[in-house]
mmCIF file of C-alpha atoms and ligand atoms in Angstrom:
data_model
loop_
_atom_site.group_PDB
_atom_site.id
_atom_site.type_symbol
_atom_site.label_atom_id
_atom_site.label_comp_id
_atom_site.label_asym_id
_atom_site.label_seq_id
_atom_site.Cartn_x
_atom_site.Cartn_y
_atom_site.Cartn_z
ATOM 1 C CA MET Y 17 38.760 107.123 89.672
ATOM 2 C CA HIS Y 18 38.756 104.762 92.607
ATOM 3 C CA SER Y 19 36.857 101.551 92.174
ATOM 4 C CA SER Y 20 33.667 101.636 94.246
ATOM 5 C CA ASN Y 21 34.204 98.068 95.390
ATOM 6 C CA PRO Y 22 37.964 97.750 95.768
ATOM 7 C CA HIS Y 23 40.071 94.619 95.437
ATOM 8 C CA LEU Y 24 42.725 93.666 97.962
ATOM 9 C CA LEU Y 25 45.617 91.642 96.562
ATOM 10 C CA VAL Y 26 47.915 89.596 98.786
ATOM 11 C CA VAL Y 27 51.127 87.806 97.929
ATOM 12 C CA GLY Y 28 52.874 85.656 100.513
ATOM 13 C CA SER Y 29 53.506 82.123 101.645
ATOM 14 C CA VAL Y 30 50.976 79.330 101.380
ATOM 15 C CA ALA Y 31 52.350 76.638 103.612
ATOM 16 C CA ILE Y 32 52.166 73.367 105.421
ATOM 17 C CA ASP Y 33 53.302 73.963 109.002
ATOM 18 C CA TRP Y 34 54.386 71.639 111.762
ATOM 19 C CA ILE Y 35 53.302 73.286 115.001
ATOM 20 C CA ILE Y 36 54.417 72.296 118.481
ATOM 21 C CA THR Y 37 52.910 74.069 121.485
ATOM 22 C CA PRO Y 38 53.418 73.144 125.165
ATOM 23 C CA HIS Y 39 49.970 71.508 125.040
ATOM 24 C CA ALA Y 40 49.553 69.989 121.593
ATOM 25 C CA GLU Y 41 51.152 69.295 118.259
ATOM 26 C CA ARG Y 42 49.885 69.329 114.681
ATOM 27 C CA GLU Y 43 52.138 67.980 111.987
ATOM 28 C CA GLU Y 44 50.326 68.957 108.804
ATOM 29 C CA SER Y 45 48.728 72.265 109.633
ATOM 30 C CA VAL Y 46 47.797 74.455 106.686
ATOM 31 C CA GLY Y 47 49.389 77.852 107.165
ATOM 32 C CA GLY Y 48 51.340 80.528 105.388
ATOM 33 C CA SER Y 49 51.243 84.288 105.654
ATOM 34 C CA ALA Y 50 49.002 84.733 102.602
ATOM 35 C CA THR Y 51 46.617 82.003 103.744
ATOM 36 C CA PHE Y 52 45.938 83.554 107.160
ATOM 37 C CA PHE Y 53 45.792 87.032 105.676
ATOM 38 C CA ALA Y 54 43.284 86.006 103.004
ATOM 39 C CA MET Y 55 41.073 84.065 105.405
ATOM 40 C CA ALA Y 56 40.875 87.024 107.798
ATOM 41 C CA ALA Y 57 40.485 89.732 105.154
ATOM 42 C CA SER Y 58 37.806 87.775 103.288
ATOM 43 C CA TYR Y 59 35.203 88.794 105.892
ATOM 44 C CA LEU Y 60 35.815 92.470 105.212
ATOM 45 C CA SER Y 61 36.645 92.897 101.527
ATOM 46 C CA ARG Y 62 37.277 91.232 98.145
ATOM 47 C CA VAL Y 63 40.533 89.312 98.272
ATOM 48 C CA ARG Y 64 42.844 88.066 95.516
ATOM 49 C CA LEU Y 65 45.793 85.804 96.295
ATOM 50 C CA VAL Y 66 49.123 85.258 94.556
ATOM 51 C CA GLY Y 67 51.315 82.379 95.679
ATOM 52 C CA VAL Y 68 52.556 78.909 94.862
ATOM 53 C CA VAL Y 69 52.028 75.418 96.278
ATOM 54 C CA GLY Y 70 53.167 71.910 95.398
ATOM 55 C CA GLY Y 71 51.164 68.824 94.543
ATOM 56 C CA ASP Y 72 51.198 67.905 98.250
ATOM 57 C CA PHE Y 73 49.030 70.882 99.226
ATOM 58 C CA PRO Y 74 45.620 69.658 100.416
ATOM 59 C CA GLN Y 75 42.834 70.226 97.910
ATOM 60 C CA ALA Y 76 40.475 70.812 100.840
ATOM 61 C CA ALA Y 77 42.419 73.937 101.837
ATOM 62 C CA ILE Y 78 42.057 75.331 98.324
ATOM 63 C CA GLY Y 79 38.335 74.638 98.673
ATOM 64 C CA ASP Y 80 38.252 76.462 102.046
ATOM 65 C CA LEU Y 81 39.804 79.602 100.551
ATOM 66 C CA ARG Y 82 37.428 79.427 97.570
ATOM 67 C CA ASP Y 83 34.480 79.042 99.914
ATOM 68 C CA ARG Y 84 35.556 82.283 101.560
ATOM 69 C CA GLY Y 85 35.382 83.955 98.151
ATOM 70 C CA VAL Y 86 39.158 84.377 97.762
ATOM 71 C CA ASP Y 87 40.121 84.702 94.082
ATOM 72 C CA LEU Y 88 42.813 82.051 93.537
ATOM 73 C CA THR Y 89 43.534 82.782 89.865
ATOM 74 C CA GLY Y 90 47.039 83.774 90.999
ATOM 75 C CA LEU Y 91 47.760 80.586 92.958
ATOM 76 C CA GLU Y 92 50.185 78.456 90.986
ATOM 77 C CA VAL Y 93 50.136 74.705 91.613
ATOM 78 C CA ILE Y 94 53.375 72.887 90.746
ATOM 79 C CA ALA Y 95 52.168 69.301 90.600
ATOM 80 C CA ASP Y 96 55.613 67.715 91.048
ATOM 81 C CA GLY Y 97 56.860 70.308 93.564
ATOM 82 C CA LYS Y 98 56.735 70.482 97.355
ATOM 83 C CA THR Y 99 54.821 73.156 99.251
ATOM 84 C CA PHE Y 100 56.706 75.655 101.478
ATOM 85 C CA ARG Y 101 57.104 74.081 104.923
ATOM 86 C CA TRP Y 102 57.715 75.714 108.275
ATOM 87 C CA LYS Y 103 58.172 74.048 111.646
ATOM 88 C CA GLY Y 104 58.014 75.959 114.922
ATOM 89 C CA ARG Y 105 57.846 75.369 118.642
ATOM 90 C CA TYR Y 106 56.138 77.756 121.075
ATOM 91 C CA HIS Y 107 57.640 78.419 124.474
ATOM 92 C CA ASP Y 108 55.637 78.075 127.684
ATOM 93 C CA ASN Y 109 54.375 81.668 127.461
ATOM 94 C CA MET Y 110 52.733 80.827 124.067
ATOM 95 C CA ASN Y 111 54.171 84.075 122.749
ATOM 96 C CA ASP Y 112 57.803 83.414 121.918
ATOM 97 C CA ARG Y 113 58.662 80.704 119.451
ATOM 98 C CA THR Y 114 61.644 79.004 117.923
ATOM 99 C CA THR Y 115 61.761 78.202 114.233
ATOM 100 C CA LEU Y 116 62.918 74.615 113.867
ATOM 101 C CA ALA Y 117 62.854 74.410 110.079
ATOM 102 C CA THR Y 118 62.067 76.529 107.020
ATOM 103 C CA ASP Y 119 61.959 74.794 103.620
ATOM 104 C CA LEU Y 120 61.207 77.225 100.820
ATOM 105 C CA ASN Y 121 60.647 74.368 98.316
ATOM 106 C CA VAL Y 122 58.484 75.720 95.453
ATOM 107 C CA PHE Y 123 59.187 79.299 96.591
ATOM 108 C CA GLU Y 124 62.847 78.839 95.725
ATOM 109 C CA SER Y 125 62.236 79.068 91.979
ATOM 110 C CA PHE Y 126 58.995 81.031 92.041
ATOM 111 C CA THR Y 127 58.631 84.136 89.893
ATOM 112 C CA PRO Y 128 55.254 85.693 90.546
ATOM 113 C CA LYS Y 129 53.328 86.645 87.440
ATOM 114 C CA LEU Y 130 50.171 88.557 88.166
ATOM 115 C CA PRO Y 131 47.058 87.701 86.163
ATOM 116 C CA PRO Y 132 46.351 90.855 84.098
ATOM 117 C CA GLU Y 133 43.175 91.712 86.020
ATOM 118 C CA PHE Y 134 45.107 91.555 89.337
ATOM 119 C CA ARG Y 135 47.475 94.364 88.325
ATOM 120 C CA GLY Y 136 44.834 97.013 88.793
ATOM 121 C CA SER Y 137 44.005 95.943 92.368
ATOM 122 C CA ASP Y 138 43.407 98.961 94.581
ATOM 123 C CA PHE Y 139 45.087 97.620 97.714
ATOM 124 C CA LEU Y 140 48.199 95.475 97.938
ATOM 125 C CA PHE Y 141 49.555 93.511 100.866
ATOM 126 C CA LEU Y 142 53.025 92.019 100.557
ATOM 127 C CA ALA Y 143 52.773 89.350 103.254
ATOM 128 C CA ASN Y 144 55.849 87.688 104.677
ATOM 129 C CA ILE Y 145 57.960 86.039 101.954
ATOM 130 C CA GLN Y 146 61.351 86.777 100.348
ATOM 131 C CA PRO Y 147 61.591 90.566 99.848
ATOM 132 C CA LYS Y 148 62.703 89.980 96.243
ATOM 133 C CA LEU Y 149 59.351 88.319 95.478
ATOM 134 C CA GLN Y 150 57.513 91.127 97.253
ATOM 135 C CA GLU Y 151 59.249 93.661 95.013
ATOM 136 C CA GLN Y 152 58.533 91.596 91.876
ATOM 137 C CA VAL Y 153 54.838 91.747 92.689
ATOM 138 C CA PHE Y 154 54.920 95.463 93.459
ATOM 139 C CA THR Y 155 56.562 96.301 90.141
ATOM 140 C CA GLN Y 156 53.758 94.556 88.208
ATOM 141 C CA MET Y 157 51.077 96.655 89.862
ATOM 142 C CA GLN Y 158 49.531 99.635 88.100
ATOM 143 C CA ARG Y 159 48.841 102.153 90.854
ATOM 144 C CA PRO Y 160 47.679 100.687 94.143
ATOM 145 C CA ARG Y 161 46.097 103.191 96.539
ATOM 146 C CA LEU Y 162 47.770 101.661 99.591
ATOM 147 C CA VAL Y 163 50.617 99.183 99.959
ATOM 148 C CA GLY Y 164 51.179 97.180 103.153
ATOM 149 C CA LEU Y 165 54.073 94.871 103.939
ATOM 150 C CA ASP Y 166 55.019 92.334 106.579
ATOM 151 C CA THR Y 167 58.367 90.633 107.026
ATOM 152 C CA MET Y 168 60.359 88.751 109.645
ATOM 153 C CA ASN Y 169 63.727 88.462 111.384
ATOM 154 C CA LEU Y 170 65.035 85.955 108.804
ATOM 155 C CA TRP Y 171 64.709 88.418 105.905
ATOM 156 C CA ILE Y 172 66.014 91.335 107.973
ATOM 157 C CA SER Y 173 69.158 89.220 108.503
ATOM 158 C CA ILE Y 174 69.709 87.554 105.147
ATOM 159 C CA ALA Y 175 67.996 89.877 102.634
ATOM 160 C CA ASN Y 176 68.422 93.300 104.231
ATOM 161 C CA GLU Y 177 69.219 95.196 101.016
ATOM 162 C CA GLU Y 178 66.276 93.698 99.109
ATOM 163 C CA LEU Y 179 64.000 94.448 102.039
ATOM 164 C CA ARG Y 180 65.118 98.085 102.242
ATOM 165 C CA SER Y 181 64.541 98.418 98.528
ATOM 166 C CA VAL Y 182 60.901 97.272 98.656
ATOM 167 C CA LEU Y 183 60.229 99.269 101.849
ATOM 168 C CA ARG Y 184 60.581 102.498 99.863
ATOM 169 C CA HIS Y 185 57.206 101.751 98.223
ATOM 170 C CA VAL Y 186 55.347 100.807 101.384
ATOM 171 C CA ASP Y 187 52.643 102.888 103.131
ATOM 172 C CA VAL Y 188 52.036 100.601 106.119
ATOM 173 C CA LEU Y 189 54.601 98.212 107.562
ATOM 174 C CA THR Y 190 53.752 95.602 110.194
ATOM 175 C CA LEU Y 191 56.533 94.196 112.363
ATOM 176 C CA ASN Y 192 56.793 92.683 115.798
ATOM 177 C CA ASP Y 193 58.769 94.554 118.440
ATOM 178 C CA GLU Y 194 61.951 92.511 118.067
ATOM 179 C CA GLU Y 195 61.908 92.950 114.287
ATOM 180 C CA ALA Y 196 61.485 96.717 114.661
ATOM 181 C CA ARG Y 197 64.531 96.778 116.946
ATOM 182 C CA GLN Y 198 66.519 94.579 114.578
ATOM 183 C CA LEU Y 199 65.660 96.614 111.475
ATOM 184 C CA SER Y 200 66.376 100.004 113.084
ATOM 185 C CA GLY Y 201 69.237 99.056 115.402
ATOM 186 C CA GLU Y 202 67.428 100.936 118.215
ATOM 187 C CA HIS Y 203 66.286 99.266 121.425
ATOM 188 C CA ASN Y 204 63.764 101.871 122.528
ATOM 189 C CA LEU Y 205 60.522 101.176 120.610
ATOM 190 C CA VAL Y 206 59.679 104.825 119.917
ATOM 191 C CA LYS Y 207 63.147 105.467 118.521
ATOM 192 C CA ALA Y 208 62.977 102.174 116.630
ATOM 193 C CA ALA Y 209 59.656 103.230 115.088
ATOM 194 C CA ARG Y 210 61.034 106.587 113.968
ATOM 195 C CA GLY Y 211 64.070 104.829 112.484
ATOM 196 C CA VAL Y 212 61.883 102.410 110.545
ATOM 197 C CA GLN Y 213 59.632 105.223 109.280
ATOM 198 C CA ARG Y 214 62.716 106.889 107.800
ATOM 199 C CA LEU Y 215 63.180 103.816 105.569
ATOM 200 C CA GLY Y 216 59.933 104.606 103.731
ATOM 201 C CA PRO Y 217 56.778 103.389 105.476
ATOM 202 C CA LYS Y 218 54.932 106.426 106.830
ATOM 203 C CA ASN Y 219 52.787 104.196 109.021
ATOM 204 C CA LEU Y 220 54.188 101.469 111.219
ATOM 205 C CA VAL Y 221 52.299 98.849 113.205
ATOM 206 C CA ILE Y 222 54.316 97.151 115.925
ATOM 207 C CA LYS Y 223 52.722 93.857 116.997
ATOM 208 C CA ARG Y 224 53.400 92.835 120.559
ATOM 209 C CA GLY Y 225 51.563 89.507 120.868
ATOM 210 C CA GLU Y 226 49.486 89.349 124.016
ATOM 211 C CA SER Y 227 50.389 92.983 124.764
ATOM 212 C CA GLY Y 228 48.475 94.233 121.733
ATOM 213 C CA ALA Y 229 49.781 96.487 118.968
ATOM 214 C CA LEU Y 230 51.003 100.054 118.492
ATOM 215 C CA LEU Y 231 50.420 102.280 115.481
ATOM 216 C CA PHE Y 232 52.896 105.042 114.677
ATOM 217 C CA ASP Y 233 51.062 106.960 111.975
ATOM 218 C CA HIS Y 234 51.954 109.400 109.212
ATOM 219 C CA GLU Y 235 50.785 112.362 111.310
ATOM 220 C CA GLY Y 236 53.144 111.539 114.165
ATOM 221 C CA HIS Y 237 50.430 110.085 116.416
ATOM 222 C CA VAL Y 238 50.764 106.917 118.435
ATOM 223 C CA PHE Y 239 47.777 104.652 119.032
ATOM 224 C CA ALA Y 240 47.644 101.548 121.213
ATOM 225 C CA ALA Y 241 45.285 98.640 120.593
ATOM 226 C CA PRO Y 242 44.982 96.051 123.344
ATOM 227 C CA ALA Y 243 44.928 92.315 122.824
ATOM 228 C CA LEU Y 244 41.840 90.566 124.143
ATOM 229 C CA PRO Y 245 42.629 88.610 127.319
ATOM 230 C CA LEU Y 246 41.684 85.081 126.200
ATOM 231 C CA GLU Y 247 41.202 82.127 128.481
ATOM 232 C CA GLU Y 248 42.611 79.676 125.996
ATOM 233 C CA VAL Y 249 45.205 80.172 123.295
ATOM 234 C CA ILE Y 250 45.481 77.055 121.157
ATOM 235 C CA ASP Y 251 47.949 78.097 118.445
ATOM 236 C CA PRO Y 252 49.327 81.628 117.926
ATOM 237 C CA THR Y 253 50.555 80.824 114.401
ATOM 238 C CA GLY Y 254 49.178 83.283 111.896
ATOM 239 C CA ALA Y 255 48.081 85.872 114.456
ATOM 240 C CA GLY Y 256 50.249 88.532 112.817
ATOM 241 C CA ASP Y 257 48.957 87.725 109.341
ATOM 242 C CA SER Y 258 45.357 87.638 110.549
ATOM 243 C CA PHE Y 259 45.923 91.011 112.174
ATOM 244 C CA ALA Y 260 47.149 92.331 108.846
ATOM 245 C CA GLY Y 261 44.137 90.755 107.095
ATOM 246 C CA GLY Y 262 41.668 92.475 109.419
ATOM 247 C CA PHE Y 263 43.601 95.751 109.204
ATOM 248 C CA MET Y 264 43.925 95.888 105.413
ATOM 249 C CA GLY Y 265 40.512 94.272 104.904
ATOM 250 C CA TYR Y 266 38.890 97.150 106.763
ATOM 251 C CA LEU Y 267 40.848 99.820 104.858
ATOM 252 C CA ALA Y 268 39.829 98.208 101.550
ATOM 253 C CA ARG Y 269 36.113 98.479 102.297
ATOM 254 C CA PRO Y 270 34.047 100.690 100.023
ATOM 255 C CA GLY Y 271 33.999 104.263 101.285
ATOM 256 C CA VAL Y 272 36.854 103.936 103.797
ATOM 257 C CA GLU Y 273 39.694 106.437 103.297
ATOM 258 C CA PRO Y 274 43.089 105.795 104.923
ATOM 259 C CA THR Y 275 42.924 108.701 107.393
ATOM 260 C CA GLY Y 276 44.432 108.557 110.882
ATOM 261 C CA ALA Y 277 40.977 107.754 112.291
ATOM 262 C CA SER Y 278 40.338 104.819 109.960
ATOM 263 C CA LEU Y 279 43.851 103.465 110.554
ATOM 264 C CA ARG Y 280 42.938 103.303 114.252
ATOM 265 C CA THR Y 281 39.675 101.497 113.510
ATOM 266 C CA ALA Y 282 41.638 99.146 111.267
ATOM 267 C CA MET Y 283 43.921 98.399 114.241
ATOM 268 C CA ILE Y 284 40.894 97.085 116.141
ATOM 269 C CA TYR Y 285 39.626 94.924 113.261
ATOM 270 C CA GLY Y 286 43.171 93.576 113.026
ATOM 271 C CA SER Y 287 43.181 92.764 116.721
ATOM 272 C CA VAL Y 288 39.756 91.122 116.405
ATOM 273 C CA MET Y 289 40.905 88.789 113.617
ATOM 274 C CA ALA Y 290 44.146 87.944 115.458
ATOM 275 C CA SER Y 291 42.158 87.056 118.579
ATOM 276 C CA PHE Y 292 40.024 84.605 116.603
ATOM 277 C CA CYS Y 293 43.033 83.106 114.851
ATOM 278 C CA VAL Y 294 44.760 81.979 118.063
ATOM 279 C CA GLU Y 295 41.654 80.158 119.283
ATOM 280 C CA GLY Y 296 42.356 77.211 116.991
ATOM 281 C CA PHE Y 297 45.053 75.472 114.982
ATOM 282 C CA SER Y 298 45.608 76.621 111.435
ATOM 283 C CA TYR Y 299 42.601 78.663 110.242
ATOM 284 C CA ASP Y 300 40.121 76.337 111.974
ATOM 285 C CA ARG Y 301 38.527 79.183 113.906
ATOM 286 C CA LEU Y 302 38.929 81.838 111.229
ATOM 287 C CA ARG Y 303 36.906 79.949 108.669
ATOM 288 C CA GLN Y 304 33.864 79.567 110.925
ATOM 289 C CA LEU Y 305 33.154 83.240 111.519
ATOM 290 C CA ASP Y 306 30.413 85.515 110.341
ATOM 291 C CA THR Y 307 29.968 89.281 110.289
ATOM 292 C CA ALA Y 308 27.930 89.261 113.500
ATOM 293 C CA SER Y 309 30.589 87.417 115.526
ATOM 294 C CA ILE Y 310 33.289 89.747 114.218
ATOM 295 C CA GLN Y 311 31.264 92.830 115.087
ATOM 296 C CA HIS Y 312 30.465 91.393 118.514
ATOM 297 C CA ARG Y 313 34.139 91.024 119.262
ATOM 298 C CA PHE Y 314 34.820 94.513 117.930
ATOM 299 C CA GLU Y 315 32.415 95.770 120.604
ATOM 300 C CA ALA Y 316 34.253 93.673 123.221
ATOM 301 C CA PHE Y 317 37.473 95.494 122.292
ATOM 302 C CA SER Y 318 35.713 98.780 122.629
ATOM 303 C CA SER Y 319 34.474 97.970 126.167
ATOM 304 C CA LEU Y 320 37.951 96.779 127.097
ATOM 305 C CA THR Y 321 39.286 100.329 126.935
ATOM 306 C CA ASN Y 322 36.115 102.264 127.634
ATOM 307 C CA PHE Y 323 36.468 104.230 130.853
ATOM 308 C CA ALA Y 324 34.664 107.184 132.362
ATOM 309 C CA ARG Y 325 36.424 110.488 131.860
ATOM 310 C CA ALA Y 326 37.531 112.149 135.077
ATOM 311 C CA ASN Y 327 39.456 115.313 135.751
ATOM 312 C CA LEU Y 328 41.314 115.963 138.994
ATOM 313 C CA LEU Y 329 41.442 119.647 138.105
ATOM 314 C CA ASP Y 330 37.625 120.031 138.170
HETATM 315 P P1 AMP Q 23 52.781 84.624 112.004
HETATM 316 O O1 AMP Q 23 52.483 83.719 113.158
HETATM 317 O O2 AMP Q 23 51.660 85.578 111.694
HETATM 318 O O3 AMP Q 23 54.093 85.297 112.106
HETATM 319 O O4 AMP Q 23 52.885 83.715 110.697
HETATM 320 C C1 AMP Q 23 53.095 82.338 110.730
HETATM 321 C C2 AMP Q 23 53.103 81.789 109.320
HETATM 322 O O5 AMP Q 23 54.237 82.312 108.628
HETATM 323 C C3 AMP Q 23 53.222 80.278 109.287
HETATM 324 O O6 AMP Q 23 52.022 79.712 108.808
HETATM 325 C C4 AMP Q 23 54.412 79.999 108.354
HETATM 326 O O7 AMP Q 23 54.093 79.079 107.344
HETATM 327 C C5 AMP Q 23 54.763 81.332 107.765
HETATM 328 N N1 AMP Q 23 56.205 81.534 107.692
HETATM 329 C C6 AMP Q 23 57.147 81.183 108.601
HETATM 330 N N2 AMP Q 23 58.390 81.505 108.169
HETATM 331 C C7 AMP Q 23 58.226 82.080 106.948
HETATM 332 C C8 AMP Q 23 59.122 82.628 105.967
HETATM 333 N N3 AMP Q 23 60.448 82.653 106.156
HETATM 334 N N4 AMP Q 23 58.598 83.140 104.832
HETATM 335 C C9 AMP Q 23 57.256 83.130 104.643
HETATM 336 N N5 AMP Q 23 56.364 82.626 105.506
HETATM 337 C C10 AMP Q 23 56.828 82.101 106.652
#
């Protein structure tokens, strides 16, 4: 029996970022793949988080996640350890970025141990972190209905075998276009998608920043979601994770079944949450939302691609 009010479990990084954009800089910006995911998903479903931080992680950020109703029973705090740190610089187009530093710190010796009640979670998202840790979480789960995963170029390069191993269990994979090319060895995106699907994930979401996102689904269909043209992008960090949070958060809502149609709707909720994320540093914008503002933006996405049908053959 499926639970009538499902739980969505995320494991991933909880981080302190140093962000440099062409317009501004923030040195201690709370980030991490699991953080953005949880913040975004918390508006749509019941979220549980597994991760680790050091004693330097701001208490206020823990409070922010709690205020959003995120269950932090699985967040380990190593008082004398240092939080994962990432430093990145965005190029002038605010889309491409260069990683300047990645310090795994407490993630280096982290072995995730799921609280017993987390193991029965209905939905699982393995947000970007070492593939070995993603697999360790997966193996502790009882029988999740849907497993999503995100990763990045670093792990495709240095932990390819581990990544391929965990991918065999994944229903939905999110990657950006370069990562899809890197993982498949194909330049053409359609061929790259087919190559990635052969590794396990029946559904693949390719994120393309300001060009939106593509879904290659288990029925062989392709769906394109636009990105909202925004006047001001403050900080793109976490857009991919927020997309995943909106996407999985929608699928984990009571009564939603993961059909092709609901995967497409999930693509729009993902795009909505990503569009909010980039409007501020860290999760500044994400934490101030409410259901009405999210639904309002969902409608804006719908008008963006709403056109009158015409037929030259009539
Ligand atoms: P996104 O912009 O959605 O790709 O995610 C950005 C977030 O990913 C930042 O907040 C970083 O802390 C986090 N991040 C960057 N590199 C890594 C990594 N190697 N493993 C896990 N998380 C990372």
